[in-house]
């Protein structure tokens, strides 16, 4: 292919820059889908050559979106030429306000190299991006949601099957399994076809398109359930999210919605601090989803059980003011609920700072009245009307009430009116189950007090005892349970499936997180085990951990439920980085087959990305290293530095690497950084978290010279440099490690993603909330995507904690562009804004923002922006035109995939693109082939096929 004349290339560049400058004219409505839904060619594509000039010409019948690419004979893109919506704001190199287009090609690939001897080269012109849900990746209904803990699990056996609740990190799931442990369906998140009829669910008209959608009224916006310590002090009222007020005793953000559940017929009750109520099909139970408070709050103090038998009254200290029931059961009438094991702490039953109410409460499922005391009292005792740690409550077919009086080593039996009937001696009863067919009594025993308590040192620490019946409590079998000593026997949960043949015990063994008990590999994971009664033995017939390892290799929940996604374009593999602040391993997935494997990384990384040559980039807070990922051999920077013991993790078990030449970053703070991204030609943009002192105007924290290259930001009135969690500075380096642009967008606050296109335009996802027409977005936790030319962006804020405050005369005379910056902020130089993106709690003073959001930028300059609260991902062209939105509310069973393998066995159509989302926070793209969404709300990575409504190719003319 001959080179084009340099004069022609200059003209093309000038036209592009002029069109790019015009793109600063913001579309009238940044949220409105701009394309017209007609995808037809008025004139099919043709190629022509005039001397050195090569042009692709075509015409459409409507202002649809168009994508133009040069492909080789294998269908791989050699040059991403153009993509965008035709019309008055069409991005370069399209011509504006015309349906007849001419796109010039200079004979180069994306890296700027001339294309020589590439067989089968064709030009492809595609109309109308058409996403279709392809398949579920990295999904198993048996994987735990609670991070590395045995907490957050509740199991209930019924004639229909076994219900398993799993919650943690503010993500909740309730699933039904059959009696053999096979997945049947998801009950919560609620099915798309059921949520519209759910009383109590708030619906809001979203400004993006006027659709009325269900609102997740919690801080993390991961769940509808507000019944546990997963519901922080954020409420939705009068069409807006607000901070509080909320009962301090109910404050939480990373827990789970329930400590237990009970099922009767088609009714499900579950909760911890408040009752959640719905039906077994995921629909309404005829009452509001949001029931009354069920915990016990005593502002005067609560009681602590002691070995001496005295009740020590403590009071008024934060979270010690509420006691949550950890066990509940229905009476045979299907409406009366009994609650027991009222303790302060969700999981750590074993520590002496846990406090109990030594009684059983009772309430009506269909009433909004709070539960009332029924048996026992606040104080403990050993009389027939008193308990010492009532660990469980159960009912038999006659309606008799059985209480596991753990500390008194007995099961107490009462009639439905509370009259004492009998006592059954048994060591440390922790859970009870009564067969509805035979009246056989099953008693699980493990200690619930610190093992330093003499009375709780058990002869057999984990045991199941079976008695002939409640009326004839003859011991007929004793089985040791395969549970692990976890310094206090907490987190264990069991249920007896009397409808299985043979009778089967479902048990969650529990585990402890990292910490004083040692590394994770010393403790068995928390997957459920199924133990069948065969003669006088319990036989292991199913192990969820083993099932998970066969399917998805990793059995534990990711830290903070962060699943950041990265795509290797050369090898066409998806990488999943799971972890809170960092990850040591990545999951590598083949999107075609769904097969995946765990890949150890050279060191614990804070972030990761790939360039288009297939190199992997790993960063700590202050170093970026480049690797060839087949062998993980370092690819040194030409202008880097030698480093030893490089890692992001400061704890034991960290992985470190020595670098020949790493790229040093000007960073002096840890926590989360604003991302990194490499353009097709190899330039890299990095978000660097940096603290700069307000008064002394000197770097704060660690010496930046020791951490990276020296850096002093250029100061001006209203520039933020010292927010509570620091500010991001975006710097750009070339493929050799030479700094191209320092502080490329001045005045940025918190970022959760950065992108750079092949013309060095920068795209950032700010945690700040978009203001439009002088009014803030209804969701103050949503962020804003913005586009800038390097060096042309400048942001000022009225936040009072800046080195040089913004005076009244310097304050811009127009409504602020951003809110919650912190403060109000005005942006100069942005080519466009797009608000309502993601979730960003880090800079709003509400708590840790470990879970956040990342957008994705593909090689056409299209932005894929997660709209978490409205269950969609918006796709924008390089000028900010909304091409489309993909996704809609639904659980994992909603949506018929193109490929069923790897997902649930039975799915139902929801129409449209068939993509169901609950909390899709992280996105990656296989440019022009697939998009990937980490939907932690459904605990899977959704693969979306990117097709087009119409497409034509034309071969390049020969010489």
CSV table of N, CA, C and O in Angstrom, one decimal, residues 676-728:
chain,number,residue,atom,x,y,z
A,676,UNK,N,-5.9,3.3,35.1
A,676,UNK,CA,-4.9,3.5,34.1
A,676,UNK,C,-5.4,2.9,32.8
A,676,UNK,O,-6.2,2.0,32.8
A,677,UNK,N,-5.0,3.4,31.7
A,677,UNK,CA,-5.5,3.0,30.4
A,677,UNK,C,-4.5,3.3,29.3
A,677,UNK,O,-3.8,4.3,29.4
A,678,UNK,N,-4.4,2.4,28.3
A,678,UNK,CA,-3.4,2.5,27.2
A,678,UNK,C,-4.2,2.7,25.9
A,678,UNK,O,-5.0,1.8,25.6
A,679,UNK,N,-3.8,3.7,25.1
A,679,UNK,CA,-4.5,3.8,23.8
A,679,UNK,C,-3.9,2.9,22.8
A,679,UNK,O,-2.9,2.2,23.0
A,680,UNK,N,-4.6,2.7,21.7
A,680,UNK,CA,-4.1,1.8,20.7
A,680,UNK,C,-2.7,2.0,20.2
A,680,UNK,O,-2.0,1.1,19.8
A,681,UNK,N,-2.3,3.3,20.2
A,681,UNK,CA,-1.0,3.6,19.7
A,681,UNK,C,0.1,3.5,20.8
A,681,UNK,O,1.3,3.7,20.6
A,682,UNK,N,-0.4,3.3,22.1
A,682,UNK,CA,0.5,3.0,23.2
A,682,UNK,C,0.8,4.0,24.2
A,682,UNK,O,1.6,3.9,25.1
A,683,UNK,N,0.1,5.2,24.1
A,683,UNK,CA,0.2,6.2,25.2
A,683,UNK,C,-0.7,5.8,26.4
A,683,UNK,O,-1.8,5.2,26.2
A,684,UNK,N,-0.1,6.0,27.6
A,684,UNK,CA,-0.8,5.6,28.8
A,684,UNK,C,-1.2,6.8,29.7
A,684,UNK,O,-0.4,7.6,30.0
A,685,UNK,N,-2.4,6.8,30.1
A,685,UNK,CA,-2.9,7.8,31.1
A,685,UNK,C,-3.1,7.1,32.4
A,685,UNK,O,-3.6,6.0,32.5
A,686,UNK,N,-2.7,7.8,33.5
A,686,UNK,CA,-2.7,7.2,34.8
A,686,UNK,C,-3.3,8.2,35.8
A,686,UNK,O,-2.9,9.4,35.7
A,687,UNK,N,-4.3,7.8,36.6
A,687,UNK,CA,-4.8,8.6,37.7
A,687,UNK,C,-3.9,8.4,38.9
A,687,UNK,O,-3.8,7.3,39.4
A,688,UNK,N,-3.4,9.5,39.4
A,688,UNK,CA,-2.4,9.4,40.6
A,688,UNK,C,-3.0,10.2,41.7
A,688,UNK,O,-3.2,11.4,41.7
A,689,UNK,N,-3.2,9.5,42.8
A,689,UNK,CA,-3.7,10.1,44.1
A,689,UNK,C,-2.6,10.8,44.8
A,689,UNK,O,-1.5,10.2,45.1
A,690,UNK,N,-2.8,12.1,45.1
A,690,UNK,CA,-1.7,12.9,45.6
A,690,UNK,C,-2.3,13.9,46.6
A,690,UNK,O,-3.3,14.6,46.3
A,691,UNK,N,-1.7,14.1,47.7
A,691,UNK,CA,-2.2,15.0,48.8
A,691,UNK,C,-1.2,16.2,48.7
A,691,UNK,O,0.0,16.0,48.8
A,692,UNK,N,-1.8,17.4,48.7
A,692,UNK,CA,-1.0,18.6,48.7
A,692,UNK,C,-1.4,19.5,49.8
A,692,UNK,O,-2.6,19.9,49.8
A,693,UNK,N,-0.6,20.0,50.7
A,693,UNK,CA,-0.9,20.7,51.9
A,693,UNK,C,-1.6,22.0,51.6
A,693,UNK,O,-1.2,22.7,50.6
A,694,UNK,N,-2.6,22.4,52.4
A,694,UNK,CA,-3.3,23.7,52.1
A,694,UNK,C,-2.6,25.0,52.4
A,694,UNK,O,-2.5,25.9,51.6
A,695,UNK,N,-1.9,25.1,53.6
A,695,UNK,CA,-1.3,26.3,54.0
A,695,UNK,C,0.2,26.4,53.5
A,695,UNK,O,0.6,27.4,52.9
A,696,UNK,N,0.9,25.4,53.8
A,696,UNK,CA,2.3,25.4,53.5
A,696,UNK,C,2.6,25.2,52.0
A,696,UNK,O,3.7,25.5,51.5
A,697,UNK,N,1.6,24.7,51.2
A,697,UNK,CA,1.7,24.5,49.8
A,697,UNK,C,2.9,23.6,49.5
A,697,UNK,O,3.7,23.8,48.6
A,698,UNK,N,3.1,22.6,50.3
A,698,UNK,CA,4.1,21.6,50.1
A,698,UNK,C,3.5,20.2,50.2
A,698,UNK,O,2.4,20.0,50.7
A,699,UNK,N,4.1,19.2,49.6
A,699,UNK,CA,3.5,17.9,49.6
A,699,UNK,C,3.3,17.4,51.0
A,699,UNK,O,4.1,17.7,51.9
A,700,UNK,N,2.2,16.7,51.2
A,700,UNK,CA,1.9,16.1,52.5
A,700,UNK,C,2.0,14.6,52.5
A,700,UNK,O,1.8,14.0,51.4
A,701,UNK,N,2.3,14.0,53.6
A,701,UNK,CA,2.4,12.6,53.6
A,701,UNK,C,3.8,12.2,53.3
A,701,UNK,O,4.8,12.8,53.7
A,702,UNK,N,3.9,11.1,52.5
A,702,UNK,CA,5.3,10.6,52.2
A,702,UNK,C,5.9,11.5,51.2
A,702,UNK,O,5.3,12.3,50.5
A,703,UNK,N,7.3,11.5,51.2
A,703,UNK,CA,8.0,12.3,50.3
A,703,UNK,C,7.8,11.8,48.9
A,703,UNK,O,8.1,10.7,48.5
A,704,UNK,N,7.3,12.7,48.0
A,704,UNK,CA,7.0,12.2,46.6
A,704,UNK,C,8.2,11.8,45.9
A,704,UNK,O,8.2,11.0,44.9
A,705,UNK,N,9.4,12.4,46.2
A,705,UNK,CA,10.6,12.0,45.6
A,705,UNK,C,11.0,10.6,45.8
A,705,UNK,O,11.5,9.8,45.0
A,706,UNK,N,10.6,10.1,47.1
A,706,UNK,CA,10.9,8.7,47.4
A,706,UNK,C,9.9,7.8,46.7
A,706,UNK,O,10.2,6.7,46.4
A,707,UNK,N,8.7,8.3,46.5
A,707,UNK,CA,7.7,7.4,45.9
A,707,UNK,C,7.6,7.5,44.4
A,707,UNK,O,7.3,6.5,43.7
A,708,UNK,N,7.9,8.6,43.8
A,708,UNK,CA,7.8,8.8,42.4
A,708,UNK,C,8.6,10.0,42.0
A,708,UNK,O,9.4,10.6,42.8
A,709,UNK,N,8.3,10.5,40.8
A,709,UNK,CA,9.0,11.7,40.4
A,709,UNK,C,8.5,12.9,41.1
A,709,UNK,O,7.3,13.0,41.4
A,710,UNK,N,9.3,14.0,41.3
A,710,UNK,CA,8.8,15.1,42.0
A,710,UNK,C,7.7,15.8,41.2
A,710,UNK,O,7.7,15.9,40.0
A,711,UNK,N,6.7,16.3,42.0
A,711,UNK,CA,5.6,17.0,41.3
A,711,UNK,C,5.0,18.0,42.2
A,711,UNK,O,4.7,17.8,43.4
A,712,UNK,N,4.8,19.2,41.7
A,712,UNK,CA,4.1,20.3,42.4
A,712,UNK,C,3.0,20.8,41.5
A,712,UNK,O,3.3,21.3,40.4
A,713,UNK,N,1.8,20.7,41.8
A,713,UNK,CA,0.7,21.1,41.0
A,713,UNK,C,0.7,22.6,40.9
A,713,UNK,O,1.1,23.4,41.8
A,714,UNK,N,0.2,23.1,39.7
A,714,UNK,CA,0.1,24.6,39.5
A,714,UNK,C,-1.2,25.0,40.2
A,714,UNK,O,-2.3,24.5,40.0
A,715,UNK,N,-1.0,26.0,41.1
A,715,UNK,CA,-2.1,26.4,42.0
A,715,UNK,C,-2.8,27.6,41.4
A,715,UNK,O,-2.3,28.4,40.7
A,716,UNK,N,-4.1,27.7,41.7
A,716,UNK,CA,-5.0,28.8,41.4
A,716,UNK,C,-6.1,28.8,42.3
A,716,UNK,O,-6.4,27.8,43.0
A,717,UNK,N,-6.9,29.9,42.4
A,717,UNK,CA,-8.0,30.0,43.4
A,717,UNK,C,-9.1,28.9,43.0
A,717,UNK,O,-9.5,28.8,41.8
A,718,UNK,N,-9.5,28.2,44.0
A,718,UNK,CA,-10.5,27.2,43.9
A,718,UNK,C,-10.0,25.9,43.4
A,718,UNK,O,-10.8,25.0,43.2
A,719,UNK,N,-8.7,25.7,43.3
A,719,UNK,CA,-8.2,24.3,43.0
A,719,UNK,C,-8.2,23.4,44.2
A,719,UNK,O,-7.6,23.8,45.2
A,720,UNK,N,-8.8,22.3,44.1
A,720,UNK,CA,-8.8,21.3,45.2
A,720,UNK,C,-7.6,20.5,45.1
A,720,UNK,O,-7.2,19.9,44.0
A,721,UNK,N,-6.9,20.3,46.2
A,721,UNK,CA,-5.7,19.5,46.3
A,721,UNK,C,-5.7,18.6,47.6
A,721,UNK,O,-4.9,17.8,47.8
A,722,UNK,N,-6.7,18.9,48.5
A,722,UNK,CA,-6.6,18.3,49.8
A,722,UNK,C,-8.0,17.8,50.3
A,722,UNK,O,-8.3,18.1,51.4
A,723,UNK,N,-8.7,17.2,49.4
A,723,UNK,CA,-10.0,16.6,49.9
A,723,UNK,C,-9.7,15.5,50.9
A,723,UNK,O,-8.6,15.1,51.1
A,724,UNK,N,-10.8,15.1,51.6
A,724,UNK,CA,-10.6,14.2,52.7
A,724,UNK,C,-9.8,12.9,52.2
A,724,UNK,O,-9.0,12.4,52.9
A,725,UNK,N,-10.2,12.4,51.0
A,725,UNK,CA,-9.5,11.2,50.5
A,725,UNK,C,-8.5,11.5,49.4
A,725,UNK,O,-8.1,10.6,48.7
A,726,UNK,N,-8.1,12.8,49.3
A,726,UNK,CA,-7.1,13.1,48.3
A,726,UNK,C,-7.7,13.4,46.9
A,726,UNK,O,-8.9,13.3,46.7
A,727,UNK,N,-6.8,13.9,46.0
A,727,UNK,CA,-7.3,14.3,44.7
A,727,UNK,C,-6.4,13.6,43.7
A,727,UNK,O,-5.3,13.2,43.9
A,728,UNK,N,-7.0,13.4,42.5
A,728,UNK,CA,-6.3,12.7,41.4
A,728,UNK,C,-5.7,13.7,40.4
A,728,UNK,O,-6.3,14.8,40.1
